[in-house]
Amino acid sequence: MIDFYYWPTPNGWKVSIMLEETGLQYRMVPVNIGKGDQFKPEFMAISPNNRMPAIVDHDAPDGPLPVFESGAILLHLAEKSARFMPTDRVGQKETMEWLFWQVGNLGPMAGQLSHFVNYAEGEHAYSKQRYANEYNRCLGVLERRLTAREWIVGDAYSIADIIAWPWVLIARPLGQPLDEFPNVSRWRDAIKQRPAVQRGVDLGKELRRTGPRSDEERRMLFNQTARSVAEQVRQ
Ligand SMILES: N[C@@H](CCC(=O)N[C@@H](CS)C(=O)NCC(=O)O)C(=O)O
């Protein structure tokens, strides 16, 4: 059994989709990030970066194994299930490259853009444009990669696709309708058709927020510093 620490957001969907794709047995443990569950000591022991997703694999060979960071989690699950990872060395190397690309480029840029689109009030035009440009640049990188190839690595759907897809799913609300990226658009639609992907995105949808974030949620999520996190953990 796998405990899956989750809240329905693009970063959470990377892992809910992988769990649904592999059919591995899991139970979802909600981490309400607006209420501060990410600062609970028992969660921080699993995910020291106070971010979900995270898992604990209770069936790992050496006993319960905690894993944080979506890229590390997908690698662990690919290894465990022997699925969605090429078996040749070049394919494995390319999968690593695109996993690191997602967690170091597409994800953070889209995440910051989402913050400026959804939450920043006042005069933030420069910052918003900076992240919009970087997100757009990342979509261009993906567009070139997907020209004349169906999937990001090799000739099969893999964890390289699974990790990149959720932040492309929400391109339109981030202000990028994908008109200039026909290959990304085709790839996004093909993945969206997969039943496991639909189940992954639907996981915990009843938990999803409706309406704007409350002041309390904003206090929890924004303006985090080393000291504020240490104080939250001590409470
Ligand atoms: N690099 C991380 C990003 C995870 C992340 O940013 N998670 C956000 C939700 S989308 C979170 O848990 N936020 C809690 C907080 O900001 O305190 C990954 O890919 O796993």
Short mmCIF file of C-alpha atoms and ligand atoms in Angstrom, two decimals:
data_model
loop_
_atom_site.label_atom_id
_atom_site.label_comp_id
_atom_site.label_asym_id
_atom_site.label_seq_id
_atom_site.Cartn_x
_atom_site.Cartn_y
_atom_site.Cartn_z
CA MET A 1 0.00 0.00 0.00
CA ILE A 2 1.13 3.53 -0.80
CA ASP A 3 0.05 6.53 1.27
CA PHE A 4 -0.34 9.41 -1.16
CA TYR A 5 -0.12 12.90 0.39
CA TYR A 6 -2.09 15.02 -1.99
CA TRP A 7 -4.09 18.13 -2.76
CA PRO A 8 -5.74 18.57 -6.19
CA THR A 9 -3.35 20.91 -8.03
CA PRO A 10 -1.15 20.40 -11.14
CA ASN A 11 1.76 19.25 -8.97
CA GLY A 12 -0.51 16.77 -7.21
CA TRP A 13 -1.92 15.49 -10.52
CA LYS A 14 1.50 14.37 -11.73
CA VAL A 15 1.41 11.65 -9.07
CA SER A 16 -2.35 10.93 -9.02
CA ILE A 17 -2.11 10.27 -12.77
CA MET A 18 0.92 8.00 -12.35
CA LEU A 19 -0.80 6.02 -9.58
CA GLU A 20 -3.91 5.61 -11.72
CA GLU A 21 -1.84 4.67 -14.79
CA THR A 22 0.09 1.98 -12.94
CA GLY A 23 -2.87 0.61 -10.98
CA LEU A 24 -0.70 0.46 -7.83
CA GLN A 25 -2.74 0.32 -4.64
CA TYR A 26 -2.82 3.62 -2.78
CA ARG A 27 -4.81 5.59 -0.28
CA MET A 28 -5.08 9.32 -0.54
CA VAL A 29 -4.15 11.43 2.49
CA PRO A 30 -5.38 15.00 1.91
CA VAL A 31 -2.84 17.74 2.67
CA ASN A 32 -4.94 20.88 2.91
CA ILE A 33 -2.28 23.42 1.98
CA GLY A 34 -4.65 26.35 2.63
CA LYS A 35 -5.13 25.17 6.20
CA GLY A 36 -1.43 24.50 6.89
CA ASP A 37 -1.31 20.68 6.83
CA GLN A 38 2.03 20.95 5.01
CA PHE A 39 3.65 22.26 8.21
CA LYS A 40 2.57 19.37 10.43
CA PRO A 41 5.66 17.63 11.86
CA GLU A 42 4.47 14.22 10.65
CA PHE A 43 4.19 15.56 7.10
CA MET A 44 7.48 17.49 7.27
CA ALA A 45 9.17 14.22 8.28
CA ILE A 46 8.11 12.86 4.87
CA SER A 47 8.42 16.07 2.84
CA PRO A 48 11.02 18.44 4.36
CA ASN A 49 10.26 21.08 1.70
CA ASN A 50 6.71 21.53 3.14
CA ARG A 51 5.19 20.83 -0.26
CA MET A 52 2.96 18.07 -1.55
CA PRO A 53 2.91 15.65 -3.40
CA ALA A 54 4.71 13.03 -1.30
CA ILE A 55 4.28 9.32 -0.74
CA VAL A 56 5.15 6.61 1.75
CA ASP A 57 5.59 3.23 0.06
CA HIS A 58 4.81 0.65 2.73
CA ASP A 59 5.84 -2.27 0.53
CA ALA A 60 9.39 -1.13 -0.29
CA PRO A 61 11.96 -3.92 0.18
CA ASP A 62 13.67 -2.29 3.19
CA GLY A 63 10.51 -1.12 4.96
CA PRO A 64 8.30 1.97 4.64
CA LEU A 65 9.93 4.42 2.26
CA PRO A 66 9.02 8.14 2.20
CA VAL A 67 9.58 10.00 -1.09
CA PHE A 68 9.09 13.74 -1.75
CA GLU A 69 9.40 15.79 -5.00
CA SER A 70 7.26 14.71 -7.93
CA GLY A 71 10.24 13.72 -10.13
CA ALA A 72 11.66 11.41 -7.48
CA ILE A 73 8.20 9.96 -6.83
CA LEU A 74 7.59 9.22 -10.51
CA LEU A 75 10.98 7.56 -10.83
CA HIS A 76 10.25 5.41 -7.79
CA LEU A 77 6.84 4.39 -9.12
CA ALA A 78 8.21 3.72 -12.62
CA GLU A 79 10.84 1.44 -11.14
CA LYS A 80 8.35 -0.28 -8.85
CA SER A 81 5.81 -0.92 -11.62
CA ALA A 82 8.39 -1.40 -14.39
CA ARG A 83 6.25 0.87 -16.54
CA PHE A 84 6.42 4.27 -18.26
CA MET A 85 10.22 4.28 -18.39
CA PRO A 86 12.26 3.28 -21.45
CA THR A 87 14.48 0.24 -20.97
CA ASP A 88 17.38 1.43 -23.15
CA ARG A 89 20.16 3.63 -21.74
CA VAL A 90 19.65 6.55 -24.10
CA GLY A 91 15.91 6.52 -23.46
CA GLN A 92 16.51 6.48 -19.69
CA LYS A 93 18.98 9.34 -19.95
CA GLU A 94 16.49 11.38 -22.02
CA THR A 95 13.71 10.64 -19.54
CA MET A 96 15.93 12.00 -16.74
CA GLU A 97 16.65 15.11 -18.80
CA TRP A 98 12.96 15.84 -19.35
CA LEU A 99 12.05 15.06 -15.73
CA PHE A 100 14.68 17.54 -14.52
CA TRP A 101 13.55 19.98 -17.18
CA GLN A 102 10.02 19.88 -15.84
CA VAL A 103 10.89 20.26 -12.17
CA GLY A 104 13.49 22.97 -12.86
CA ASN A 105 11.79 24.93 -15.66
CA LEU A 106 8.20 24.34 -16.75
CA GLY A 107 6.83 23.67 -13.24
CA PRO A 108 8.38 26.59 -11.35
CA MET A 109 7.73 29.09 -14.17
CA ALA A 110 4.09 28.00 -14.51
CA GLY A 111 3.71 28.00 -10.72
CA GLN A 112 5.03 31.56 -10.37
CA LEU A 113 2.95 32.70 -13.35
CA SER A 114 -0.12 31.18 -11.71
CA HIS A 115 0.66 33.17 -8.57
CA PHE A 116 0.83 36.45 -10.48
CA VAL A 117 -2.26 35.65 -12.60
CA ASN A 118 -4.39 34.53 -9.66
CA TYR A 119 -3.18 36.23 -6.52
CA ALA A 120 -0.94 39.25 -6.99
CA GLU A 121 -2.72 42.54 -6.68
CA GLY A 122 -1.35 45.93 -7.60
CA GLU A 123 1.56 46.82 -9.83
CA HIS A 124 3.25 43.56 -10.75
CA ALA A 125 3.31 43.93 -14.52
CA TYR A 126 7.05 43.27 -14.84
CA SER A 127 7.02 40.11 -12.70
CA LYS A 128 3.92 38.72 -14.36
CA GLN A 129 5.39 39.32 -17.83
CA ARG A 130 8.68 37.72 -16.80
CA TYR A 131 6.96 34.46 -15.81
CA ALA A 132 4.53 34.60 -18.75
CA ASN A 133 7.53 34.83 -21.09
CA GLU A 134 9.36 31.98 -19.37
CA TYR A 135 6.25 29.77 -19.43
CA ASN A 136 5.79 30.62 -23.11
CA ARG A 137 9.46 29.83 -23.77
CA CYS A 138 9.04 26.43 -22.05
CA LEU A 139 5.99 25.69 -24.22
CA GLY A 140 8.18 26.52 -27.23
CA VAL A 141 10.81 24.04 -26.02
CA LEU A 142 8.11 21.37 -25.78
CA GLU A 143 6.73 22.34 -29.20
CA ARG A 144 10.14 21.78 -30.82
CA ARG A 145 10.57 18.49 -28.98
CA LEU A 146 7.16 17.24 -30.11
CA THR A 147 7.65 18.16 -33.74
CA ALA A 148 7.63 14.88 -35.67
CA ARG A 149 7.41 12.81 -32.51
CA GLU A 150 4.35 11.63 -30.66
CA TRP A 151 5.77 11.53 -27.13
CA ILE A 152 8.54 13.41 -25.32
CA VAL A 153 10.92 10.43 -25.17
CA GLY A 154 11.22 7.51 -27.58
CA ASP A 155 8.08 6.14 -29.15
CA ALA A 156 5.97 5.60 -26.03
CA TYR A 157 4.10 7.57 -23.38
CA SER A 158 6.36 7.80 -20.30
CA ILE A 159 6.90 9.62 -17.00
CA ALA A 160 8.45 12.44 -19.07
CA ASP A 161 4.95 13.06 -20.50
CA ILE A 162 3.15 12.45 -17.22
CA ILE A 163 5.21 15.02 -15.33
CA ALA A 164 4.93 17.74 -17.98
CA TRP A 165 1.25 17.41 -18.80
CA PRO A 166 -0.57 18.93 -15.78
CA TRP A 167 1.02 22.38 -16.14
CA VAL A 168 0.16 22.32 -19.85
CA LEU A 169 -3.42 21.25 -19.15
CA ILE A 170 -4.06 24.63 -17.53
CA ALA A 171 -2.32 26.72 -20.23
CA ARG A 172 -5.47 28.65 -21.11
CA PRO A 173 -6.21 29.97 -17.60
CA LEU A 174 -2.53 30.91 -17.44
CA GLY A 175 -3.13 33.11 -20.50
CA GLN A 176 -1.60 30.81 -23.18
CA PRO A 177 -4.29 29.28 -25.41
CA LEU A 178 -1.68 27.06 -27.24
CA ASP A 179 -2.64 28.40 -30.69
CA GLU A 180 1.05 28.94 -31.47
CA PHE A 181 1.92 25.39 -30.31
CA PRO A 182 0.02 22.87 -32.49
CA ASN A 183 2.18 19.89 -31.50
CA VAL A 184 1.84 20.64 -27.80
CA SER A 185 -1.89 21.01 -28.32
CA ARG A 186 -2.15 17.64 -30.10
CA TRP A 187 -0.05 15.95 -27.35
CA ARG A 188 -2.12 17.60 -24.58
CA ASP A 189 -5.38 16.36 -26.15
CA ALA A 190 -4.09 12.80 -26.68
CA ILE A 191 -3.09 12.49 -23.02
CA LYS A 192 -6.36 14.04 -21.85
CA GLN A 193 -8.26 11.19 -23.52
CA ARG A 194 -6.63 8.55 -21.34
CA PRO A 195 -9.08 7.20 -18.72
CA ALA A 196 -6.34 6.97 -16.04
CA VAL A 197 -5.46 10.62 -16.64
CA GLN A 198 -9.09 11.61 -16.20
CA ARG A 199 -9.30 9.63 -12.96
CA GLY A 200 -6.06 11.24 -11.77
CA VAL A 201 -7.32 14.76 -12.40
CA ASP A 202 -10.65 13.94 -10.77
CA LEU A 203 -9.03 12.59 -7.62
CA GLY A 204 -10.18 14.69 -4.67
CA LYS A 205 -12.05 17.15 -6.87
CA GLU A 206 -14.57 17.56 -4.08
CA LEU A 207 -11.74 19.12 -2.06
CA ARG A 208 -11.12 21.80 -4.65
CA ARG A 209 -11.65 25.36 -3.60
CA THR A 210 -14.48 27.38 -5.07
CA GLY A 211 -14.11 31.14 -5.02
CA PRO A 212 -11.17 33.27 -3.98
CA ARG A 213 -8.67 32.27 -1.30
CA SER A 214 -9.52 33.47 2.19
CA ASP A 215 -7.16 35.75 4.12
CA GLU A 216 -6.31 32.78 6.34
CA GLU A 217 -5.29 30.68 3.30
CA ARG A 218 -3.21 33.53 1.92
CA ARG A 219 -1.41 33.85 5.26
CA MET A 220 -0.62 30.11 5.16
CA LEU A 221 0.57 29.99 1.58
CA PHE A 222 2.20 33.30 0.75
CA ASN A 223 5.19 35.20 2.11
CA GLN A 224 6.77 32.02 3.49
CA THR A 225 10.29 32.47 4.85
CA ALA A 226 12.64 30.13 6.69
CA ARG A 227 11.52 31.73 9.96
CA SER A 228 7.77 31.64 9.22
CA VAL A 229 8.00 27.94 8.29
CA ALA A 230 10.03 27.17 11.44
CA GLU A 231 7.38 28.97 13.53
CA GLN A 232 4.54 27.07 11.82
CA VAL A 233 6.28 23.77 12.47
CA ARG A 234 6.77 24.63 16.17
CA GLN A 235 3.07 25.51 16.71
N1 LIG B 1 8.86 20.84 -6.95
C1 LIG B 1 7.70 20.33 -6.23
C2 LIG B 1 6.60 21.37 -6.22
C3 LIG B 1 5.47 21.01 -5.27
C4 LIG B 1 4.61 22.22 -4.91
O1 LIG B 1 4.95 23.38 -5.22
N2 LIG B 1 3.47 21.95 -4.23
C5 LIG B 1 2.61 23.04 -3.76
C6 LIG B 1 1.19 22.89 -4.27
S1 LIG B 1 1.06 23.00 -6.01
C7 LIG B 1 2.50 23.01 -2.23
O2 LIG B 1 2.50 21.95 -1.63
N3 LIG B 1 2.39 24.19 -1.60
C8 LIG B 1 2.31 24.31 -0.18
C9 LIG B 1 2.86 25.62 0.29
O3 LIG B 1 3.10 26.50 -0.54
O4 LIG B 1 3.05 25.77 1.51
C10 LIG B 1 7.26 19.03 -6.91
O5 LIG B 1 7.36 18.96 -8.14
O6 LIG B 1 6.85 18.08 -6.20
#
